[in-house]
XYZ file of C-alpha atoms in Angstrom:
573
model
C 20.820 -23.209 25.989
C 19.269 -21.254 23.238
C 18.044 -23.027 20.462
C 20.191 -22.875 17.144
C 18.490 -21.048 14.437
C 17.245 -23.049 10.564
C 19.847 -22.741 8.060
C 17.630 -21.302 4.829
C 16.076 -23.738 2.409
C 18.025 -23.185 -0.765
C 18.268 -24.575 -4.168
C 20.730 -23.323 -6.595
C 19.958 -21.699 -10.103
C 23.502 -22.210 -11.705
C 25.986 -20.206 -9.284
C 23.091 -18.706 -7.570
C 21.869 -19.616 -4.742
C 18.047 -19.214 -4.220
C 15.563 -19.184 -1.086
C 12.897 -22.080 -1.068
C 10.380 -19.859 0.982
C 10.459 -16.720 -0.949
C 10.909 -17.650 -4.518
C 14.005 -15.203 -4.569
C 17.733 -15.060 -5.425
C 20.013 -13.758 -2.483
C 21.299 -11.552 -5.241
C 21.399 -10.961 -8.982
C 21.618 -13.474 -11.958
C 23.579 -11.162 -14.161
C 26.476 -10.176 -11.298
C 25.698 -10.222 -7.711
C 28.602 -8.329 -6.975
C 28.236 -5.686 -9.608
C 24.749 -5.137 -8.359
C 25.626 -4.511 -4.708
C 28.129 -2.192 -5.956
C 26.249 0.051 -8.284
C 23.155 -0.084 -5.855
C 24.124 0.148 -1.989
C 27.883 1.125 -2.285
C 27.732 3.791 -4.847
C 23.824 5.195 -4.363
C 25.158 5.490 -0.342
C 27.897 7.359 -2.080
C 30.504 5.095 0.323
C 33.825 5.122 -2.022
C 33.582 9.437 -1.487
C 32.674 9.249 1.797
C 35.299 6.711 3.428
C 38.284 8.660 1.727
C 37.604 11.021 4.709
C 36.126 8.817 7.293
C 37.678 8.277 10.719
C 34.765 6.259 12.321
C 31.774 4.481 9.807
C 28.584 2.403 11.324
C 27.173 0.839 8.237
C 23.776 -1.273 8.879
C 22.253 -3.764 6.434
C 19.039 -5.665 6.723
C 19.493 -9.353 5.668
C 23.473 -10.665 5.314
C 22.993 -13.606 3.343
C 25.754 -14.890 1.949
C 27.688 -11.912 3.172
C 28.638 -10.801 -0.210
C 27.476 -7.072 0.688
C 29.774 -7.212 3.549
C 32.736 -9.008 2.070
C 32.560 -6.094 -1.110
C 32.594 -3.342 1.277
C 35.430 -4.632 3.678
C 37.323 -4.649 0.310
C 36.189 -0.851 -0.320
C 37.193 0.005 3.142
C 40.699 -1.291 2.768
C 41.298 0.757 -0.816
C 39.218 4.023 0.202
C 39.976 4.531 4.207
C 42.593 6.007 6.073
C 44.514 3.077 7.618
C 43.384 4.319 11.055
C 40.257 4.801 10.337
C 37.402 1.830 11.942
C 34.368 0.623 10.220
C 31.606 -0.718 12.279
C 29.272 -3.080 10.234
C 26.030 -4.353 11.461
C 24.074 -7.093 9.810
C 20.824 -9.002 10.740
C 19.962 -12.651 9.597
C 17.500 -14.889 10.818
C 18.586 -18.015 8.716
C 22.777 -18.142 8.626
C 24.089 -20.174 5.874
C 26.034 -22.686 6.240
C 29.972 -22.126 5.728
C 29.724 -24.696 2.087
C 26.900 -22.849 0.698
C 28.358 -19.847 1.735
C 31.477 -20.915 0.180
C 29.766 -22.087 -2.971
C 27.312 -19.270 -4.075
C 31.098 -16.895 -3.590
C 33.056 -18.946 -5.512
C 32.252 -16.395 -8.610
C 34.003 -14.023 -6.866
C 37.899 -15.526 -5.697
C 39.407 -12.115 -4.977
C 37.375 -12.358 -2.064
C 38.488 -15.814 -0.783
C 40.653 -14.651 1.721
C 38.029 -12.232 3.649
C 35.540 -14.602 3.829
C 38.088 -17.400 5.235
C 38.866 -14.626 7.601
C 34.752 -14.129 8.636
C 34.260 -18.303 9.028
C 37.366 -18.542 11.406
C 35.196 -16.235 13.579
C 31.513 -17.579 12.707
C 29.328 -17.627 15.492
C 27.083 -20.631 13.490
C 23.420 -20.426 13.711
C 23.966 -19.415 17.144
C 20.864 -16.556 17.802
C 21.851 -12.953 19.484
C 24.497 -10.745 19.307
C 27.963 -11.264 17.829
C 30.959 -9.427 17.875
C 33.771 -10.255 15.511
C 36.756 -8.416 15.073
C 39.142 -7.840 12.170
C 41.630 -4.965 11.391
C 40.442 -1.651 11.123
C 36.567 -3.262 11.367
C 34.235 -4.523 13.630
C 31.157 -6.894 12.459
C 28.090 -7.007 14.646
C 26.267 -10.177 13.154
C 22.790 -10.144 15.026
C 21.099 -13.946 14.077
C 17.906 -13.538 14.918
C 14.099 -12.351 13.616
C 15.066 -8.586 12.630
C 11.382 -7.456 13.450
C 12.794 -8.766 17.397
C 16.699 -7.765 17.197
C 16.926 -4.285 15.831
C 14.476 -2.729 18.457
C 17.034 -4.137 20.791
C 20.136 -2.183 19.160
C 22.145 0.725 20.474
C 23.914 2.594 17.379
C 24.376 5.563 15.248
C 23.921 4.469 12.020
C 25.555 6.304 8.931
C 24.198 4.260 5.988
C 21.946 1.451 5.639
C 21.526 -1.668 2.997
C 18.273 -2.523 2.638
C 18.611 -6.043 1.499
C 16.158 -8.526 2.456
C 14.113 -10.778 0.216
C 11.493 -9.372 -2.238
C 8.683 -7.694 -0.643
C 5.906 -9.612 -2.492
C 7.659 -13.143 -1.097
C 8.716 -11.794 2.825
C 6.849 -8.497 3.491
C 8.303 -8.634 6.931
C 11.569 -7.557 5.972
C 9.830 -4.331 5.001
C 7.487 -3.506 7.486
C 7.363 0.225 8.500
C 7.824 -0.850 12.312
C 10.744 -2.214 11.052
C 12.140 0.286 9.264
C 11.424 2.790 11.997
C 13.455 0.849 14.315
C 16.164 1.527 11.881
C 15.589 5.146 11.410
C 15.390 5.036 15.398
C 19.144 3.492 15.489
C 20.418 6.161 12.420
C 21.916 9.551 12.521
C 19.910 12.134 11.287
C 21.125 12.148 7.517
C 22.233 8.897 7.438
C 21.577 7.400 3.852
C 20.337 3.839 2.546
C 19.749 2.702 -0.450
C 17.923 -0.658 -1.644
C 16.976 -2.576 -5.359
C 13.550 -2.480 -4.719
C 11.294 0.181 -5.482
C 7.684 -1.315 -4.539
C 5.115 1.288 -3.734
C 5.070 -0.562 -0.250
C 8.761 -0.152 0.243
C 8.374 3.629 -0.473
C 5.798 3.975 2.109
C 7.188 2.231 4.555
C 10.370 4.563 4.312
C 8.502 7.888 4.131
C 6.284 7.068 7.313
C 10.005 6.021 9.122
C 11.299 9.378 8.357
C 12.796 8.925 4.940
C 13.604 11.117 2.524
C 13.152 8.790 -0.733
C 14.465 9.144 -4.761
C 14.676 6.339 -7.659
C 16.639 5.676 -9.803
C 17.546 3.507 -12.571
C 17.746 -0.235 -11.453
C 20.454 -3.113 -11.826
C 20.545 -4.864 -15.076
C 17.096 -5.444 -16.187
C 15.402 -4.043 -13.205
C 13.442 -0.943 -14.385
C 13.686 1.320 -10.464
C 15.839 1.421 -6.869
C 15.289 3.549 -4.235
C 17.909 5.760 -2.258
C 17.739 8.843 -0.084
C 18.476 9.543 4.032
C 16.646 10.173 6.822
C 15.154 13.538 7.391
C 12.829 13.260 10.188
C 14.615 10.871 13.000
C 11.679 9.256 15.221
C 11.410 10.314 19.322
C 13.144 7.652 21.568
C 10.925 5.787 23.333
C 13.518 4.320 25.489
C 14.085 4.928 29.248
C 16.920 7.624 28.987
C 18.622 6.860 32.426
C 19.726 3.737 31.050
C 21.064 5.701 27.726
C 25.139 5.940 27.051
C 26.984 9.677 26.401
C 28.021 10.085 23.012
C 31.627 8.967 22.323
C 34.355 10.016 24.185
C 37.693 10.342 22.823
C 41.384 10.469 24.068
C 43.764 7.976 26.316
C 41.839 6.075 29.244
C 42.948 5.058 32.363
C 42.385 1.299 33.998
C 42.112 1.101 37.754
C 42.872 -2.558 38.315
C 44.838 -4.995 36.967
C 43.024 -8.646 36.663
C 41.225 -9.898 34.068
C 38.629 -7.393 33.760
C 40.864 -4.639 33.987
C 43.188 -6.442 31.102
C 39.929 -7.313 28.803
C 39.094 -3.851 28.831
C 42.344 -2.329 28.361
C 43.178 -4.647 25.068
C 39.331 -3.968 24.029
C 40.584 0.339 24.166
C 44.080 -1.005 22.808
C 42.873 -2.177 19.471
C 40.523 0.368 18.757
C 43.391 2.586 18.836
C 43.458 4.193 22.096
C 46.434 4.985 24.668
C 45.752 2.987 28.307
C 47.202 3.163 30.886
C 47.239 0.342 33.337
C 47.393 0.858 37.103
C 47.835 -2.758 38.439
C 47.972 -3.908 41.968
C 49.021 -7.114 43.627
C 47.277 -10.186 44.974
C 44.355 -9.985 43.148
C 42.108 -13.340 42.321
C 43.338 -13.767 38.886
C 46.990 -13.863 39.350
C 46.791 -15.964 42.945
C 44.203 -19.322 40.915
C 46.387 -20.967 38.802
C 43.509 -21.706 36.355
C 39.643 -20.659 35.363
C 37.034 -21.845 33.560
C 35.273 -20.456 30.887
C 31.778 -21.330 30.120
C 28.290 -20.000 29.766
C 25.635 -20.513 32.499
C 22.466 -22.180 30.837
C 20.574 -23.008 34.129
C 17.775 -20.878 33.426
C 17.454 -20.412 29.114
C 15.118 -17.317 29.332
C 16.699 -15.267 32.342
C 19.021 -12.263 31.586
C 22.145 -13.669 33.450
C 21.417 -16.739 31.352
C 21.640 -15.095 28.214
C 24.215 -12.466 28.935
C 26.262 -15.541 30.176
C 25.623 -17.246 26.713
C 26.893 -14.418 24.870
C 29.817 -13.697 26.812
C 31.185 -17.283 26.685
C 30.774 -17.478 22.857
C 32.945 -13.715 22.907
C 35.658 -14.998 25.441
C 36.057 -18.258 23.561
C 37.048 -16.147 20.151
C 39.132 -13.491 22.008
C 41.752 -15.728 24.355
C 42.034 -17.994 21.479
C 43.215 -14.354 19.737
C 44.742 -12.748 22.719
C 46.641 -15.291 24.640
C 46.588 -18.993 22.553
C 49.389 -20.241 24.892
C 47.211 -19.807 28.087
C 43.873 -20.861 26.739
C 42.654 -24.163 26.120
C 39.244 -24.489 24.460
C 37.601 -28.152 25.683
C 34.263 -29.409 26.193
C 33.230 -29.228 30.060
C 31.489 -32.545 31.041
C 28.586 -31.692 33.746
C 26.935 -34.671 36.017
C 24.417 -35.485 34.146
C 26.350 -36.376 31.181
C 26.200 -33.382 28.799
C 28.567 -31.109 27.662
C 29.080 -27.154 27.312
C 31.347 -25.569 24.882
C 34.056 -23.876 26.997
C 37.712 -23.570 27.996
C 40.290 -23.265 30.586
C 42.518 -20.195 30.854
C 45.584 -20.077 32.830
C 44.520 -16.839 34.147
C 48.594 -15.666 35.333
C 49.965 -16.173 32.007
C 46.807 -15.048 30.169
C 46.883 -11.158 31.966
C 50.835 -11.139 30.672
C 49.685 -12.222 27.366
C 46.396 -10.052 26.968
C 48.314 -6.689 28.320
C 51.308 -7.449 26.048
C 49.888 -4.661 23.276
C 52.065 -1.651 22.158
C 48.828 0.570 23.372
C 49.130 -0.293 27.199
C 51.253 0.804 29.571
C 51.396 -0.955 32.728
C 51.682 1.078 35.779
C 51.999 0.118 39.267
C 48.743 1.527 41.447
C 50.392 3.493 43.701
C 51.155 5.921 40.846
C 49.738 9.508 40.747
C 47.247 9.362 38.116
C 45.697 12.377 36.083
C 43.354 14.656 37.273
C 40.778 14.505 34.569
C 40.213 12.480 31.452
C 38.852 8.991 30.969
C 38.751 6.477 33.860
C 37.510 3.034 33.906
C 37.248 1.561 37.398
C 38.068 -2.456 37.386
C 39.323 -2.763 40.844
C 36.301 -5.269 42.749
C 34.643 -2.734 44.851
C 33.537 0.791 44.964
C 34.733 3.749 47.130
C 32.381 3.815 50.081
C 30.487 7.180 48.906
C 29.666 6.087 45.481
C 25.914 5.636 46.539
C 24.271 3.923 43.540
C 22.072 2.372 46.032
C 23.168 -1.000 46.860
C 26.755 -2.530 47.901
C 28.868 -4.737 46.666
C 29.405 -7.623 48.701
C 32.799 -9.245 49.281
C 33.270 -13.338 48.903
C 36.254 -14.716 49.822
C 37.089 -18.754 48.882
C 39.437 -20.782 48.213
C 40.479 -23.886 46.021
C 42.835 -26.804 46.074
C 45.262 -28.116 43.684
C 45.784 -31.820 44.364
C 48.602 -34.026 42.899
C 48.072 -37.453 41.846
C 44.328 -36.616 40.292
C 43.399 -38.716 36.312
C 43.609 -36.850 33.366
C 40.125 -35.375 32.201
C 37.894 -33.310 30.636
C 37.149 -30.462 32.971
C 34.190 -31.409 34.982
C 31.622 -29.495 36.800
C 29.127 -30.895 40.115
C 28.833 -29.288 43.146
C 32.471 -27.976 42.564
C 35.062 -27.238 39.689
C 37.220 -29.906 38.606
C 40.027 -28.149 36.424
C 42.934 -30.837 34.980
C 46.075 -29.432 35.300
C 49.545 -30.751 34.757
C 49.794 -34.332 36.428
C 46.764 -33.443 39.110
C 43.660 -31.010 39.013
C 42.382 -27.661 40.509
C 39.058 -28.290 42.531
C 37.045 -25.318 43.465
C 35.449 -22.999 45.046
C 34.245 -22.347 47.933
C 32.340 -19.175 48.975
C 32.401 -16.845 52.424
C 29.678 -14.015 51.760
C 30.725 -11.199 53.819
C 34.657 -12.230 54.466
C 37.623 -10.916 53.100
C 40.270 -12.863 54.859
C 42.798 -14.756 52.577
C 43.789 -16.896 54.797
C 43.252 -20.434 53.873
C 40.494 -22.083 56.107
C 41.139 -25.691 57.462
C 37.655 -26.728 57.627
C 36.841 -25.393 53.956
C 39.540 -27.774 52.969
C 37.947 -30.580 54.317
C 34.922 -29.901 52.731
C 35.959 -29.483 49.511
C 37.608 -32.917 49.461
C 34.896 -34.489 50.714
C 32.803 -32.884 48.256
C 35.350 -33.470 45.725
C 35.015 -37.178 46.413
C 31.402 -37.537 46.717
C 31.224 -36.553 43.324
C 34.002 -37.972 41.981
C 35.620 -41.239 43.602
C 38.087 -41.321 41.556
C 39.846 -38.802 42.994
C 40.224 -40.330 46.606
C 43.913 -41.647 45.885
C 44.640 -37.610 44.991
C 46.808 -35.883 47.525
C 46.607 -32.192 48.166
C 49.455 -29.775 47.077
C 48.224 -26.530 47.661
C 45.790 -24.034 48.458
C 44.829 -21.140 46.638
C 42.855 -18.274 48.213
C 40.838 -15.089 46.774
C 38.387 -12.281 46.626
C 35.655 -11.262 44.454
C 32.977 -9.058 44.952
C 29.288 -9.802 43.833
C 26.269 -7.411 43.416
C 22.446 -8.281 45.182
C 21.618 -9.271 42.218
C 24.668 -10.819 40.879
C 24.998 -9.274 37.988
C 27.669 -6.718 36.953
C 28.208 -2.827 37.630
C 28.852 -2.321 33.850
C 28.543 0.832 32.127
C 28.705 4.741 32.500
C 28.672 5.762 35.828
C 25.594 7.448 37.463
C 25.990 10.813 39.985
C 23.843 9.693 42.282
C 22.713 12.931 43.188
C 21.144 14.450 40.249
C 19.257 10.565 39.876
C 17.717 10.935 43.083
C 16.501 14.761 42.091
C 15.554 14.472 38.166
C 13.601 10.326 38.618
C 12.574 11.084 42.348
C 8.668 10.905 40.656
C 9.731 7.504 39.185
C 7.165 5.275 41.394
C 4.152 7.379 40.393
C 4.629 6.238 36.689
C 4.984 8.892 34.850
C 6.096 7.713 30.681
C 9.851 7.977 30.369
C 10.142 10.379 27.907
C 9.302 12.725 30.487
C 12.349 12.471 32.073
C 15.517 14.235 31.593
C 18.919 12.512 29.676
C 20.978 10.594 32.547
C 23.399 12.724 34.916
C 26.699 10.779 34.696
C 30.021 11.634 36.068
C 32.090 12.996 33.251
C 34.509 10.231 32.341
C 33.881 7.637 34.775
C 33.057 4.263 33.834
C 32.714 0.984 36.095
C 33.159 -2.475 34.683
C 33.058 -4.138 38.602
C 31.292 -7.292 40.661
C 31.808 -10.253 38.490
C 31.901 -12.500 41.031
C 33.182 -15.749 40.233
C 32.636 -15.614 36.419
C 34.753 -12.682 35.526
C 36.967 -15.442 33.311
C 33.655 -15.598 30.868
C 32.439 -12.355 30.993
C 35.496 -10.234 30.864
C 36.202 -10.188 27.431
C 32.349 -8.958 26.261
C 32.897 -6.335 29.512
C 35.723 -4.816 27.371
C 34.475 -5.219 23.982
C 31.387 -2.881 25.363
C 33.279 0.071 27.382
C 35.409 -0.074 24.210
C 32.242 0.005 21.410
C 30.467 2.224 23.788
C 33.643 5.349 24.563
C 34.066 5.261 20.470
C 30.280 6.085 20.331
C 30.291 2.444 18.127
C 27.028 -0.015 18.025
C 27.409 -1.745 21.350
C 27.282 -5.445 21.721
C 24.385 -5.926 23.892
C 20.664 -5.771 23.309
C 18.789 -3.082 25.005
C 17.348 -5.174 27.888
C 20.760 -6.754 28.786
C 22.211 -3.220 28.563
C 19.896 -2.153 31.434
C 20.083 -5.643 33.397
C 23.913 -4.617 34.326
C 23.755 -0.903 33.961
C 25.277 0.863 37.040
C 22.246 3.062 37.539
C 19.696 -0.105 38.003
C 19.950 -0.259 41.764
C 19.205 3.443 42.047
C 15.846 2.908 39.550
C 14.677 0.332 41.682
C 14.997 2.139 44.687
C 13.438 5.643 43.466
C 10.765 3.336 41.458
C 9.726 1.698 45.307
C 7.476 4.351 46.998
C 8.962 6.622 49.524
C 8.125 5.125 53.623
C 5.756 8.468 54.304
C 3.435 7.892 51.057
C -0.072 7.889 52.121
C -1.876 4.705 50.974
């Protein structure tokens, strides 16, 4: 697992709390709060601007005590429309703890209830990307060195806080590399606004693209910069991994199990129409239970980390979207130790996690529309969707015995899952089969398997057998994202293997409206809910919840870059 990030080294000045390292307060002696309004609320002109906002990305550089975020979620309530959405996004590399955060707020009580709010979704000092969720705003808390994380966001940003520690005490908070990844993740125009005004600082901006004006300072501070960005930087990323801008109007879900629900509650609470075509028989109404967990076998691989970060995300959402069906507990592995995790009565939970005013459930025989948005959440792709590799099926099955001890659920070579007076033990795996039919000789196994690693389970008698399908990918990842036309890939990145730079190549070719959120294999119960928290940040054109290298480790497209990146069988060598 990843390793938890320091808590800061304060000591407190009064009310005030104050960083060890850099010899700095987190904000003013005089008023804190009066400072971060006159300087980044009012200098990024926010109070004018929200009155007529429907969608806001606001970015800030060093969250602190959150006391930035916690004024302008109070601003958003008074100034915006009450449909309106406000995307926040805030880096820290040393979270506070919940008491000191507590403590250096205390000045301020009319803010008590947001920040109790914030700490019943904390992610801790837990490093990456977080997505929390509140109404009418969405927080992206990235924990992590800033010089590191904001390279690795995806957003349109409207106005920036520039907020970290003094330059003279952390000068990396204000390197230009730094602040040109920002620019690079800005609108053109988009405005910031900061208390310093250190002839560093200024530079720093200017070279980012930066269009840069003082001002009188807070309290006894003599200058503060403000201005926006009038020179956006090139993108240096790969642009067939890039997402269309936003897309807007009702969307359509084709399939009806957990990924298909996760996504359409995801569109539901950002305000947007679904309609759900559901089938029958699929794997998440025919297991009685699921666990959800991350995957820490290898710390530093993508699936690893994408794992990680989906398994914190599902463990806030089902306690959110379906409390009755989801039971967070501590999963006990063979060794001894423990993973933070949970077991979801998958039935109940799709009831629960469709039951929104938003979605319509629709059975999938019915005609859909002709055009508009369409996600795809149905396990495997039509056989001419060509994106260069297929999706293979995996039947399995699992048992339910009667008779089993209560327990923590345990994992070995198999699943134990404790369920009312017995357990679910599972799964087993056919690569290449699709019959759900239960298999005799599987059953066998499992028990045997079952009781190898567990003896205490021998007196347990078998009840039932549950079968099911999922589909998994070569490299067992997810098809997640926009959807690629195959054909214009293969024409506009057929020179991919002779290396040419990227920004050489043309935007992505995608098929208007079509998004896939497929091949989960048998962890769509921990990835489902991130899965739907990104199709839904990424059709509102919102910062998406993924850093740029796990973006393009599940992207649709990848298959087809690896192929046209291989050189063609004729090249001459």
């Amino acid at each position: 697992m990843s390793r938890l990030l320091p808590p800061p080294p304060l000591h407190w000045e009064g009310p005030t709390p104050v960083h060890r390292d850099f010899a700095d307060g987190y904000y003013s002696r005089d008023d804190g709060a009066a400072e971060a309004e006159y300087v980044f609320l009012a200098h990024n002109q926010l109070p004018d601007r929200w009155t007529r906002a429907r969608r806001f990305t606001l970015g800030e550089l060093g969250f602190g005590t959150g006391l930035n975020f916690f004024l302008s979620w109070a601003l958003w309530q008074r100034c915006a429309p009450t449909t309106a959405v406000l995307d926040y996004v805030s880096f820290e590399a040393q979270p506070m703890a919940a008491a000191d955060r507590r403590r250096a707020l205390a000045r301020w009580p009319q803010l008590a209830p947001l920040v109790a709010a914030f700490e019943a979704q904390n992610p801790g000092p837990v490093p990456g990307f977080h997505q929390l969720h509140f109404p009418g705003l969405r927080l992206l808390l990235i924990q992590g060195d800033a010089r590191q994380m904001l390279p690795q966001l995806t957003a349109q940003v409207d106005a920036w806080f520039l907020d970290g520690f003094a330059p003279g005490g952390n000068p990396q908070m204000w390197e230009p590399a730094l602040l040109r990844a920002a620019a690079a993740a800005s609108r053109r125009g988009a405005s910031f606004a900061t208390y310093s005004a250190a002839g560093v600082v200024q530079r720093a901006l200017r070279q980012a693209g930066f269009a840069v004006h003082k001002d009188k300072g807070f309290g006894r501070k003599r200058e503060m910069l403000f201005g926006a960005l009038a020179t956006p930087p090139e993108s240096s990323r790969p642009p067939w991994f890039g997402y269309p801008p936003a897309q807007a109007g009702p969307v359509e879900i084709i399939g009806g199990g957990l990924a298909g629900a996760c996504t359409a509650r995801a569109l539901a609470e950002s305000g947007r129409p679904v309609r759900l075509y559901t089938g029958t028989g699929g794997t998440s109404t025919r297991i009685p239970a699921m666990l959800v967990r991350p995957y820490p076998e290898n710390a530093d691989s993508p699936a690893s980390r994408l794992y990680a970060t989906a398994a914190t995300a599902a463990l806030r959402d089902y306690v959110r979207w379906c409390p009755a069906a989801f039971t967070p507990q501590e999963i006990v592995r063979q060794a001894g130790t423990a993973l933070c995790g949970g077991v979801l009565a998958s039935p109940r939970a799709l009831a629960a996690i469709t039951a929104h005013p938003h979605i319509e459930r629709i059975p999938a025989d019915t005609t859909m529309t002709r055009n508009g948005l369409r996600v795809f959440c149905c396990g495997e792709l039509p056989p001419d969707a060509a994106l260069g590799a297929a999706l293979q099926p995996v039947a399995g099955q699992c048992l339910s015995l009667s008779g089993a001890p209560a327990t923590s659920p345990r994992l070995g070579q198999l699943q134990w899952i404790p369920q009312a007076n017995g357990a679910l033990l599972g799964s087993s795996y056919r690569p290449g089969r699709r019959s759900l039919a239960p298999d005799e000789r599987e059953t066998a196994t499992l028990l045997a398997t079952a009781q190898a690693n567990w003896p205490e389970l021998a007196p347990a008698r078998l009840r039932s057998i549950h079968t099911g399908l999922r589909f998994s990918s070569p490299d067992h990842l997810p098809l997640l994202g926009p959807w690629p036309d195959p054909n214009r890939w293969r024409q506009d990145y057929a020179g991919l293997h002779h290396g040419r730079p990227a920004a050489s190549y043309p935007a992505a070719a995608l098929l208007s409206g079509r998004w896939l959120n497929l091949a989960h294999g048998s962890r769509g119960a921990t990835l489902s809910p991130l899965a739907g928290r990104l199709l839904a940040a990424a059709l509102d054109g919102a910062p998406l919840p993924l850093p740029t290298d796990l973006l393009a480790a599940v992207h649709p497209g990848r298959f087809l870059v690896r192929e046209l990146r291989r050189a063609p069988a004729h090249w001459d060598r």
